[in-house]
PDB file of C-alpha atoms and ligand atoms in Angstrom:
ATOM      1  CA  UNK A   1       0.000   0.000   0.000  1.00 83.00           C
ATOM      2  CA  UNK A   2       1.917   3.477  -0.467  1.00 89.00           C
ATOM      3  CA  UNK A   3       2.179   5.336   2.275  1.00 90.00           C
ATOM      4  CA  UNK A   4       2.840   8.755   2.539  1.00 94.00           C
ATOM      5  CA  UNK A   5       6.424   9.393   1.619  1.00 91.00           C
ATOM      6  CA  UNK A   6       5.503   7.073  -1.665  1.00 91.00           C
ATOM      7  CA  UNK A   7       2.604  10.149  -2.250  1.00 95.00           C
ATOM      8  CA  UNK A   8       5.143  12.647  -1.263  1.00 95.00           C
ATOM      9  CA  UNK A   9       7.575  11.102  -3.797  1.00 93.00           C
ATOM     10  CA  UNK A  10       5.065  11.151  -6.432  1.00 94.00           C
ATOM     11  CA  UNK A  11       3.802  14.482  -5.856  1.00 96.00           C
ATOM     12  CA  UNK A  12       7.480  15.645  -6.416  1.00 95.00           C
ATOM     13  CA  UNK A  13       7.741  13.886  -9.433  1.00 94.00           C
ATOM     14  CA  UNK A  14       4.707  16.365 -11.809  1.00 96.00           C
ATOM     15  CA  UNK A  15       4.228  19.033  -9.258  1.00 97.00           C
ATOM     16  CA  UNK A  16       5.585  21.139 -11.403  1.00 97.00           C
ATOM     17  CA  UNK A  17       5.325  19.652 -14.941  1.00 97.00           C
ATOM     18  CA  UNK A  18       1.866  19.697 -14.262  1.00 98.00           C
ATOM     19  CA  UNK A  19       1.220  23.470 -12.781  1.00 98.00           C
ATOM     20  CA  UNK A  20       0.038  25.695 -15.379  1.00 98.00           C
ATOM     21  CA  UNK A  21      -1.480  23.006 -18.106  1.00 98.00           C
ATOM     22  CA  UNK A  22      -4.371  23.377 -19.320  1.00 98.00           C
ATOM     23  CA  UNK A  23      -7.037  20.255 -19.107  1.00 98.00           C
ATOM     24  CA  UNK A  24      -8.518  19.365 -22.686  1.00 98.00           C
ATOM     25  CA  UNK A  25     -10.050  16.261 -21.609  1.00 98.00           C
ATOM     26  CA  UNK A  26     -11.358  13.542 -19.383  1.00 98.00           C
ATOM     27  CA  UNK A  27     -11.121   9.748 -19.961  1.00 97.00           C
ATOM     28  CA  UNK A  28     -12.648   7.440 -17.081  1.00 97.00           C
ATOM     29  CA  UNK A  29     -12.180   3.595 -16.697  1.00 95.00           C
ATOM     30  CA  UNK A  30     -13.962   1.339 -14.233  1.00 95.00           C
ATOM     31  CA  UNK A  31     -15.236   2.823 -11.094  1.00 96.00           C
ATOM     32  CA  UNK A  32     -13.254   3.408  -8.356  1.00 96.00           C
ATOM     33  CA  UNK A  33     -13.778   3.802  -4.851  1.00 96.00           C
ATOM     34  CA  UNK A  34     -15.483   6.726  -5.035  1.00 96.00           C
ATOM     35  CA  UNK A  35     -17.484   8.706  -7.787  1.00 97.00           C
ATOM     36  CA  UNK A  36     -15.593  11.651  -9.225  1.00 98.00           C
ATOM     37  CA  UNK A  37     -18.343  13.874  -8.524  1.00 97.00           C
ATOM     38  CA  UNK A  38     -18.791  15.793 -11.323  1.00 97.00           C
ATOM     39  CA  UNK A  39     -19.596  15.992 -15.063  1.00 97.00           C
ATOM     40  CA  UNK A  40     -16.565  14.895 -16.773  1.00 97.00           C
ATOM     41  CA  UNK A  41     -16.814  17.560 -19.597  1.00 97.00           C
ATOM     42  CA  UNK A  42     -17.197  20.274 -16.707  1.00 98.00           C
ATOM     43  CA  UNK A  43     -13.286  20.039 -16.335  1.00 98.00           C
ATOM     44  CA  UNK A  44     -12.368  20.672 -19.371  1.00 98.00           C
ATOM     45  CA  UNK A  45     -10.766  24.360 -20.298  1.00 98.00           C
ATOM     46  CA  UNK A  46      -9.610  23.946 -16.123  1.00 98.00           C
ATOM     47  CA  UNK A  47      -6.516  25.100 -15.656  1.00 98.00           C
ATOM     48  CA  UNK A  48      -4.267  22.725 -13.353  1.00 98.00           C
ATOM     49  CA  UNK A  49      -2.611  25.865 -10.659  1.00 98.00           C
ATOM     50  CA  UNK A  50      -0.598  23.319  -8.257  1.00 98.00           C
ATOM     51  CA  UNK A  51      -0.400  19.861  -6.801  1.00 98.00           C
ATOM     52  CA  UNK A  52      -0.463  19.605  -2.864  1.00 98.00           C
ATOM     53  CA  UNK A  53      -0.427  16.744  -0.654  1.00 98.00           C
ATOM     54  CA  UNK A  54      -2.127  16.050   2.445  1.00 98.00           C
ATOM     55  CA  UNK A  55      -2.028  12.955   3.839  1.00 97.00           C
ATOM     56  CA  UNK A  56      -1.922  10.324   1.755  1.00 96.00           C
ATOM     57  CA  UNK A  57      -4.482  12.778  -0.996  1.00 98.00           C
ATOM     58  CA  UNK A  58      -2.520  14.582  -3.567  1.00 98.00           C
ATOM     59  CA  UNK A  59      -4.990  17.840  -4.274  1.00 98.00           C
ATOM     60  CA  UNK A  60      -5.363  19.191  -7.480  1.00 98.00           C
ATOM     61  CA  UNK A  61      -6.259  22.850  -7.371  1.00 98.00           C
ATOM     62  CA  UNK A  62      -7.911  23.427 -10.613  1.00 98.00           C
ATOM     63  CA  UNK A  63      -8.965  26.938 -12.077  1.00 98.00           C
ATOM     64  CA  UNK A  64     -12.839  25.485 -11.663  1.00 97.00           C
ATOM     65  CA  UNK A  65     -12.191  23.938  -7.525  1.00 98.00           C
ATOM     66  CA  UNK A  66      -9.913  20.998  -6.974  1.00 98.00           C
ATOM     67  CA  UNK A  67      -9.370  17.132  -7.457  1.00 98.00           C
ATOM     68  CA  UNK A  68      -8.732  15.080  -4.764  1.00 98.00           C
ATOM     69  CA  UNK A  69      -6.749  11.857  -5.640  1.00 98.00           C
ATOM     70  CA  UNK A  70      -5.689   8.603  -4.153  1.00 98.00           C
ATOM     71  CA  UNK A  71      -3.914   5.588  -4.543  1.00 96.00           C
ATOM     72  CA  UNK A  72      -5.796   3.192  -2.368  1.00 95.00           C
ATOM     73  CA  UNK A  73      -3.865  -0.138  -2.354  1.00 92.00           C
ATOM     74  CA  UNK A  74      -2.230  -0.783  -5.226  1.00 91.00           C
ATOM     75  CA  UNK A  75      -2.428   3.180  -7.466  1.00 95.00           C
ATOM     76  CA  UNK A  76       0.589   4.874  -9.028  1.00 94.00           C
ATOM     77  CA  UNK A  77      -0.063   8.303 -11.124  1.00 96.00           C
ATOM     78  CA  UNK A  78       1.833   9.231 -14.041  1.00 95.00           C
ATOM     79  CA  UNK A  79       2.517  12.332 -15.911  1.00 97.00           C
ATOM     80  CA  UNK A  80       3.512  12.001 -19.194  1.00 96.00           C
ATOM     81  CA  UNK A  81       3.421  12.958 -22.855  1.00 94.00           C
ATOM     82  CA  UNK A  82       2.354  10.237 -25.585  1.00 91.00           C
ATOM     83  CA  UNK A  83       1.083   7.276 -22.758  1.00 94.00           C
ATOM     84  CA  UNK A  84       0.198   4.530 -24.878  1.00 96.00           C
ATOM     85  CA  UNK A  85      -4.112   3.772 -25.002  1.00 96.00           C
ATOM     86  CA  UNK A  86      -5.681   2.981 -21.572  1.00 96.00           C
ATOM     87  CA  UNK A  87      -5.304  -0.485 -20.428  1.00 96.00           C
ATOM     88  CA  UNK A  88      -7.470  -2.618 -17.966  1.00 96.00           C
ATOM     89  CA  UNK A  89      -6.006  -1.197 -14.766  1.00 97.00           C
ATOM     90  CA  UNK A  90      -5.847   2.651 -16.150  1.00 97.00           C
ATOM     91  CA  UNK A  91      -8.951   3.975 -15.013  1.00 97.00           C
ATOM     92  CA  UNK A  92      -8.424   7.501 -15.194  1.00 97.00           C
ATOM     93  CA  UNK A  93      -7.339   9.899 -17.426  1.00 98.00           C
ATOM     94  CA  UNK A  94      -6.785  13.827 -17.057  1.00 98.00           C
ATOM     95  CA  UNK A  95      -5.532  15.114 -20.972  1.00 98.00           C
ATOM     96  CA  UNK A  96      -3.580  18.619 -20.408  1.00 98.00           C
ATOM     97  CA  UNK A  97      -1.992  20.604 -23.336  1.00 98.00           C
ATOM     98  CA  UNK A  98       1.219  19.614 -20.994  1.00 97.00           C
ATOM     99  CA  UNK A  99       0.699  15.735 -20.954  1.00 97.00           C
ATOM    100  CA  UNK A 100      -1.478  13.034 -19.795  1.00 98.00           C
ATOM    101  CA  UNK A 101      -2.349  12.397 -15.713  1.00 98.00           C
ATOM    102  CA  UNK A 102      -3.190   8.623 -15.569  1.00 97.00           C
ATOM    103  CA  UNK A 103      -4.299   6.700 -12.526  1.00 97.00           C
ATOM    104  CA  UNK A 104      -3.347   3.004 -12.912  1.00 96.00           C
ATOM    105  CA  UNK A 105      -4.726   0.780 -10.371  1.00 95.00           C
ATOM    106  CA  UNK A 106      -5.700  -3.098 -10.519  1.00 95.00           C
ATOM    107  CA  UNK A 107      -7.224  -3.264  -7.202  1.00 95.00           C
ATOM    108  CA  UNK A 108      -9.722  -0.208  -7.743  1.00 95.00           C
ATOM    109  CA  UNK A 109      -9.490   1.505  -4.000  1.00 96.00           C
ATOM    110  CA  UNK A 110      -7.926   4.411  -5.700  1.00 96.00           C
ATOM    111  CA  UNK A 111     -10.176   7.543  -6.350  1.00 97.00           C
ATOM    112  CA  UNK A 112     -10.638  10.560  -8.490  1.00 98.00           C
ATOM    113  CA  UNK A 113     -12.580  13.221  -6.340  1.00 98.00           C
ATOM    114  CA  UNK A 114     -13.716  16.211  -7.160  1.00 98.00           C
ATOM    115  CA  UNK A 115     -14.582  19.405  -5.161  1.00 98.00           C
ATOM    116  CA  UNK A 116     -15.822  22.624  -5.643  1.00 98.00           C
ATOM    117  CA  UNK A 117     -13.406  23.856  -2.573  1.00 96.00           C
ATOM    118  CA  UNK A 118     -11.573  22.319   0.523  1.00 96.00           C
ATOM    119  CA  UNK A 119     -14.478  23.720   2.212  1.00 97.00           C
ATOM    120  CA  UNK A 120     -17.081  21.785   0.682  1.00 98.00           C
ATOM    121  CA  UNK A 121     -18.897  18.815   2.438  1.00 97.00           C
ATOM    122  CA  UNK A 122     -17.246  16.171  -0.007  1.00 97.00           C
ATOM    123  CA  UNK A 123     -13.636  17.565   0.596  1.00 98.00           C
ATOM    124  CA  UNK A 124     -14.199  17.647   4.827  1.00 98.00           C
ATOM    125  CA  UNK A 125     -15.319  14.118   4.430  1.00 97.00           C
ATOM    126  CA  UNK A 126     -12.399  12.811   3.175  1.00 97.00           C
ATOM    127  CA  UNK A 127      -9.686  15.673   4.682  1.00 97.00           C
ATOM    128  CA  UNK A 128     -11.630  16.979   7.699  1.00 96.00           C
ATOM    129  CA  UNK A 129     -10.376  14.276  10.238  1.00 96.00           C
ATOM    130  CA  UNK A 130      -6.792  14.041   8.840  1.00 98.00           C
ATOM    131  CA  UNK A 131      -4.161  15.017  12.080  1.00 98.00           C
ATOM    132  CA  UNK A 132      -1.027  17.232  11.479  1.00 98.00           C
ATOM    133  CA  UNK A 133       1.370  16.827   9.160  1.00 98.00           C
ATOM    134  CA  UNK A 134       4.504  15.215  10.567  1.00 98.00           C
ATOM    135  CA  UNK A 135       6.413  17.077   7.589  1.00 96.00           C
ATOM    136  CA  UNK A 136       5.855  20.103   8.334  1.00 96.00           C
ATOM    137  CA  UNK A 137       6.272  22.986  10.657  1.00 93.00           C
ATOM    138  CA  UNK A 138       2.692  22.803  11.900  1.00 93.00           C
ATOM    139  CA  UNK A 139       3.791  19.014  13.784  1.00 97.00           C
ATOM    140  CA  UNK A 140       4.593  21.080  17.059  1.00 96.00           C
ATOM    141  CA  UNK A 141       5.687  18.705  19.371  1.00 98.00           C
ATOM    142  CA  UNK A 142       3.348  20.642  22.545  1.00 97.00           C
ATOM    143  CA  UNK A 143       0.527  20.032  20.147  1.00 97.00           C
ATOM    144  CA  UNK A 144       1.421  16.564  19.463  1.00 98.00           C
ATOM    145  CA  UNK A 145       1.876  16.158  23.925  1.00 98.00           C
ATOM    146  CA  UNK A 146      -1.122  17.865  24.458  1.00 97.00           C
ATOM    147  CA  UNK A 147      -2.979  14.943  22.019  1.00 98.00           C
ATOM    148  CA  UNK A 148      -1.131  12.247  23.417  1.00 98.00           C
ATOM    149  CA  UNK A 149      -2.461  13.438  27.153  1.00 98.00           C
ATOM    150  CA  UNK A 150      -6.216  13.255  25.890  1.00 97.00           C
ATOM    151  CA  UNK A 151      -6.178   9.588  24.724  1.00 97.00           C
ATOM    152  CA  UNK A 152      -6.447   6.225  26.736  1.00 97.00           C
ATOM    153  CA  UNK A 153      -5.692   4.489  23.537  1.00 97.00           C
ATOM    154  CA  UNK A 154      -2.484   2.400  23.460  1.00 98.00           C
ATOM    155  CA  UNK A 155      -0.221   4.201  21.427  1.00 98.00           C
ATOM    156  CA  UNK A 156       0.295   2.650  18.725  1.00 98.00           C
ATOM    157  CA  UNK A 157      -3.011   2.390  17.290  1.00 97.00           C
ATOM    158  CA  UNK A 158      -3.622   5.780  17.908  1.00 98.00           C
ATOM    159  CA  UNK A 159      -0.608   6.559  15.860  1.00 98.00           C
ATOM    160  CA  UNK A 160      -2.345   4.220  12.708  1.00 97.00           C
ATOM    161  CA  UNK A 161      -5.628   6.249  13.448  1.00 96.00           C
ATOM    162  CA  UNK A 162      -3.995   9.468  11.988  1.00 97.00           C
ATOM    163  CA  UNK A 163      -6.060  11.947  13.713  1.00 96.00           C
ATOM    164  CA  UNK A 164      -3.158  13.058  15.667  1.00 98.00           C
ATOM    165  CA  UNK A 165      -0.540  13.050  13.346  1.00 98.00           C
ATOM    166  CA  UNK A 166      -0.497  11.251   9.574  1.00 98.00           C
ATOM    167  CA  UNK A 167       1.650   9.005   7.795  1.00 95.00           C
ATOM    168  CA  UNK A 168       2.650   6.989  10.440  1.00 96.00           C
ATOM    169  CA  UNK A 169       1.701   3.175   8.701  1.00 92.00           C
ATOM    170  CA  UNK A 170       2.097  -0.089  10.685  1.00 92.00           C
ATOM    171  CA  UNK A 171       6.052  -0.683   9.778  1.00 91.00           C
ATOM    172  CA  UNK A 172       6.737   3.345  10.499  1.00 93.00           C
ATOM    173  CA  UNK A 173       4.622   3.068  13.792  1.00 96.00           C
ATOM    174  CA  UNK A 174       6.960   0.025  14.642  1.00 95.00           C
ATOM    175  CA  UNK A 175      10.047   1.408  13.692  1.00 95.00           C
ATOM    176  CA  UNK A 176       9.975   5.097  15.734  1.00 97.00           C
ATOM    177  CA  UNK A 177       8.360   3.690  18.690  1.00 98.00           C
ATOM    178  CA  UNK A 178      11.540   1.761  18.955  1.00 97.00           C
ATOM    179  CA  UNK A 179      13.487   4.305  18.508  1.00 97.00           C
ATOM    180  CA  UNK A 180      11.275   6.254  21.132  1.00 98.00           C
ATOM    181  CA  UNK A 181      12.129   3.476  23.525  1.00 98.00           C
ATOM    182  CA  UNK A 182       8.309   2.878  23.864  1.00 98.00           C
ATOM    183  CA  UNK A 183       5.886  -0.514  24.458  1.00 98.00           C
ATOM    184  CA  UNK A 184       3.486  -0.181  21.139  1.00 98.00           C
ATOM    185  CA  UNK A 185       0.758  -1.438  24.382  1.00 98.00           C
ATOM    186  CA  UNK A 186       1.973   1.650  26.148  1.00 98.00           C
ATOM    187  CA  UNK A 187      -1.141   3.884  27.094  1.00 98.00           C
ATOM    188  CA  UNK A 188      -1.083   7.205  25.051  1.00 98.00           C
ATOM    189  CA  UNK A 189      -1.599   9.529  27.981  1.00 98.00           C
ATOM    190  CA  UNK A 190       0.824   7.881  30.196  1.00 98.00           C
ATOM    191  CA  UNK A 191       3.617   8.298  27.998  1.00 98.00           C
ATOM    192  CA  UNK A 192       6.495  10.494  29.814  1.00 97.00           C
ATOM    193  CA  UNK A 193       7.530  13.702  28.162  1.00 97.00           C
ATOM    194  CA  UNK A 194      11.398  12.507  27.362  1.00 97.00           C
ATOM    195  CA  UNK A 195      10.097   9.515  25.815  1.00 98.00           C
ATOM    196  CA  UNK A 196       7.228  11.894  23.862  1.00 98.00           C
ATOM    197  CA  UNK A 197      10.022  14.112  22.564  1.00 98.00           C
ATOM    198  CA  UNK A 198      11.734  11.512  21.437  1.00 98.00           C
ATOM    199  CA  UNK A 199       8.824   9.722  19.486  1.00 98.00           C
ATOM    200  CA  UNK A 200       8.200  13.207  17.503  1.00 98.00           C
ATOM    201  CA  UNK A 201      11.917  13.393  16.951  1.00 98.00           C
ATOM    202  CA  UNK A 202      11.409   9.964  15.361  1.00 97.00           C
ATOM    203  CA  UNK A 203       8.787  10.295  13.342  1.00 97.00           C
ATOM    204  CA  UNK A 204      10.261  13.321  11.888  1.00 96.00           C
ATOM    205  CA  UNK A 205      13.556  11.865  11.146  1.00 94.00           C
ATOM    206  CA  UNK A 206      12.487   8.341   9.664  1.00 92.00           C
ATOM    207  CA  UNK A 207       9.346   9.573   7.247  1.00 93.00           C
ATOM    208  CA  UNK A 208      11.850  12.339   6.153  1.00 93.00           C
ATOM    209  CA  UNK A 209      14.744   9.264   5.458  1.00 89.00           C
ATOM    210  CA  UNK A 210      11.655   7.919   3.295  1.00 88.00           C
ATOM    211  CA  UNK A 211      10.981  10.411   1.233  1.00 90.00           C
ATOM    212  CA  UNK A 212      14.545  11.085   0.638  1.00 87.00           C
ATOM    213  CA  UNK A 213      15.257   8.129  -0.262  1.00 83.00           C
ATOM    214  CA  UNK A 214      12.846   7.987  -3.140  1.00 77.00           C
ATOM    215  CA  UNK A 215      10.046   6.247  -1.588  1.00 68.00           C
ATOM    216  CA  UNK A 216      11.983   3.413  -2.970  1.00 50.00           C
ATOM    217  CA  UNK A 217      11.564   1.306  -0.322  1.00 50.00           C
ATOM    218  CA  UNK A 218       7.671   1.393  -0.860  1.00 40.00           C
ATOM    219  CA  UNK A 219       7.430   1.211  -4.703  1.00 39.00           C
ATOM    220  CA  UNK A 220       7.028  -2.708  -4.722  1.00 39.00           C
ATOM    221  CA  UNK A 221       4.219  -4.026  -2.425  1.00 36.00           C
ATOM    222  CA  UNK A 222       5.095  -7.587  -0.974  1.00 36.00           C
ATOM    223  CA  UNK A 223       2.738  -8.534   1.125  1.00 37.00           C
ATOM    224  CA  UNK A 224      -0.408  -6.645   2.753  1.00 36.00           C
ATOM    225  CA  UNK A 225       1.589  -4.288   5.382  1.00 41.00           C
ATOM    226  CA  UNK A 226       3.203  -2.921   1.412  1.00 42.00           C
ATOM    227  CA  UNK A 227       6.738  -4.774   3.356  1.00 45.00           C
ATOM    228  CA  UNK A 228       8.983  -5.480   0.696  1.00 46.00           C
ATOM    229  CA  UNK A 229      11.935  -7.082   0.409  1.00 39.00           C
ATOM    230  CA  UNK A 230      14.468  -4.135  -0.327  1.00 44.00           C
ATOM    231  CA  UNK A 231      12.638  -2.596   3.280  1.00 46.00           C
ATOM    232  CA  UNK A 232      13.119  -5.727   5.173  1.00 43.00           C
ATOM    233  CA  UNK A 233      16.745  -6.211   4.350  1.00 45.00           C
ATOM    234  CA  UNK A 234      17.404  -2.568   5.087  1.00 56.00           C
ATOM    235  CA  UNK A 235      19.832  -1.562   8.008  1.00 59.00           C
ATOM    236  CA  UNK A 236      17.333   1.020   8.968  1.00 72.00           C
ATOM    237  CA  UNK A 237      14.622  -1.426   9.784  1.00 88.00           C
ATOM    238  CA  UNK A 238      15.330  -2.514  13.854  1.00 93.00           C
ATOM    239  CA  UNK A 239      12.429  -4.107  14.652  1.00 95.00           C
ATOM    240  CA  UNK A 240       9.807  -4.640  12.534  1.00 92.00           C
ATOM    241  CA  UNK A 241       9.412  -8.282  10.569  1.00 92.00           C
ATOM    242  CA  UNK A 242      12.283  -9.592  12.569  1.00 94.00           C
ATOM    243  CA  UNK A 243      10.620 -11.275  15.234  1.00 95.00           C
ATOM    244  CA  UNK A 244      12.976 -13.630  17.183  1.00 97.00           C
ATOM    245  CA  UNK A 245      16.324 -11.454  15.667  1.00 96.00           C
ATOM    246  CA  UNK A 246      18.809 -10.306  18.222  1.00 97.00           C
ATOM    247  CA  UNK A 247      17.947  -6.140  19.039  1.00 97.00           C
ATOM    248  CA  UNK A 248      20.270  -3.887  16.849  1.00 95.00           C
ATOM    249  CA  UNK A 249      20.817  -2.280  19.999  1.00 96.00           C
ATOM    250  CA  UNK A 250      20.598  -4.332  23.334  1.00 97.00           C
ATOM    251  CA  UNK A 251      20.707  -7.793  21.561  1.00 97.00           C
ATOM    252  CA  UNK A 252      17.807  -9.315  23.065  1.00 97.00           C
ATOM    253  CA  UNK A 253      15.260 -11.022  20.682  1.00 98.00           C
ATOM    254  CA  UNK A 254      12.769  -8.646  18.848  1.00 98.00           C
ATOM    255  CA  UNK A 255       9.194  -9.760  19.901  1.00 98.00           C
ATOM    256  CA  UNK A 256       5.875  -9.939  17.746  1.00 97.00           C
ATOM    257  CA  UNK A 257       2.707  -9.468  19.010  1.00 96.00           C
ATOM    258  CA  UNK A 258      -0.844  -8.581  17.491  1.00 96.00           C
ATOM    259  CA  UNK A 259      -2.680  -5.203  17.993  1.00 94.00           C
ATOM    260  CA  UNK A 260      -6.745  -5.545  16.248  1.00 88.00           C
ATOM    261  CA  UNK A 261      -5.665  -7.029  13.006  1.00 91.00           C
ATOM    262  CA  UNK A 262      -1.708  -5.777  12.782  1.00 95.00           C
ATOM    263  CA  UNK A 263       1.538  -6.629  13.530  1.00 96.00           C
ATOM    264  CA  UNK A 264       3.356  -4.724  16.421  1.00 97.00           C
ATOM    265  CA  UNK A 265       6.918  -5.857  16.412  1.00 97.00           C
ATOM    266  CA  UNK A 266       9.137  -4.264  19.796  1.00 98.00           C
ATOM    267  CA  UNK A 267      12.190  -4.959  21.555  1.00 98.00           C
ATOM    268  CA  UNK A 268      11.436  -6.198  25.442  1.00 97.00           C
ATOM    269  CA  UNK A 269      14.495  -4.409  26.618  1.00 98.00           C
ATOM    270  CA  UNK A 270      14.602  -1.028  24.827  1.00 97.00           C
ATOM    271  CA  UNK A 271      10.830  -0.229  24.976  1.00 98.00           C
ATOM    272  CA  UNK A 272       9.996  -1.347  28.960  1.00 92.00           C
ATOM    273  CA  UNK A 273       8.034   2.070  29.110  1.00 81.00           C
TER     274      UNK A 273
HETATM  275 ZN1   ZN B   1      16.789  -3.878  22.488  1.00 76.70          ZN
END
């Protein structure tokens, strides 16, 4: 599944190729998730002004509103001049004067969304609930301890939830509460406020590695946690999908247990608190 530095990364990659062109027409495939919302012919003469992400939505600001778009499970976008015809799996198609926007996606949990404005009822829906940012400035860390204090959750699956802070999937959620030195079973509020620092340090420090490094590491999905092989074998993975391996740090063997329907993976030693 890509996660948000694989958005970020793709959002990188037309941001700008894309800003300025001018939308001639609109090709749709099968349905996806959700409708796009609109008459198809209604975007054309749009102008494309910018691509923005948040959370895992790339946003389209259009001279006519916006387009919300995402990847679902198994999406990729590309922007490109001369894409051969639509195949089975391309089912959407945005034709600029600047080259063709196409949403491939097999699995069909992607979407194509349209809204008038980020204040209309369709657009709150699907960003209204979204936390903070972790990339930028706006992930304060007294805003981020101030949530933490409010919940009785255990922590980790309040960090999945995203309405504190976004773009923390299961193997990122793993990975920096290791680094935080905390139990993923720890409860939220109870978390001290060395430990707290530490975990927005983290989660800073590892989804910025990500997107520097390409989003790479997420590009080919192995299995459904979007694991893959590259990720696993990585020296910056500690702890999670090595269940039974000795602890990068303290030696002691990495431990797996469940959490609802995912895998938390921790190190006994390291994360007592
Ligand atoms: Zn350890």
């Amino acid at each position: 599944m890509p996660e948000l530095p694989e958005v970020e990364v793709t959002r990188r990659s037309f941001a700008d190729a894309i800003a300025g062109a001018r939308i001639q027409a609109v090709a749709l495939g099968k349905p996806l998730r959700w409708p796009l919302g609109c008459d198809p012919m209604s975007l054309v003469g749009q102008q494309v002004l910018g691509l923005r992400r948040r959370g895992k939505y790339l946003l389209a600001d259009t001279s006519g509103g916006l387009l919300l778009l995402h990847l679902g499970m198994s999406g990729s976008l590309r922007f490109s001049h001369g894409l051969p015809p639509a195949g089975v799996h391309d089912h959407f198609d945005l034709v600029t004067d600047r080259g063709t926007l196409r949403l491939h996606d097999p699995r069909r949990f992607g979407a194509v969304v349209y809204a008038p404005d980020e204040q209309a009822p369709v657009a709150l829906k699907l960003l209204g609930a979204l936390g903070m940012e972790p990339l930028s400035d706006s992930f304060s860390l007294a805003t981020f301890q101030s949530g933490l204090k409010k919940s009785r959750m255990p922590i980790k699956p309040l960090l999945l939830a995203g309405r504190l802070v976004v773009g923390v999937g299961n193997i990122y959620a793993s990975e920096v509460l290791f680094l935080a030195g905390i139990r993923p079973t720890a409860v939220a509020s109870r978390v001290g406020a060395e430990r707290v620092r530490r975990l927005h340090e983290a989660i800073r420090t590892v989804l910025t590695r990500a997107v520097q490094m390409g989003g790479s590491t997420l590009r080919n999905f192995s299995n459904a946690d979007g694991m893959t092989g590259h990720f696993q074998s990585s020296a910056h993975v500690h702890v999670y999908g090595r269940d039974g391996a000795p602890c990068h740090s303290c030696g002691s063997a990495i431990r797996l247990l469940r959490q609802g329907q995912r895998s938390s993976y921790f190190c006994p030693l390291c994360q007592r608190a």
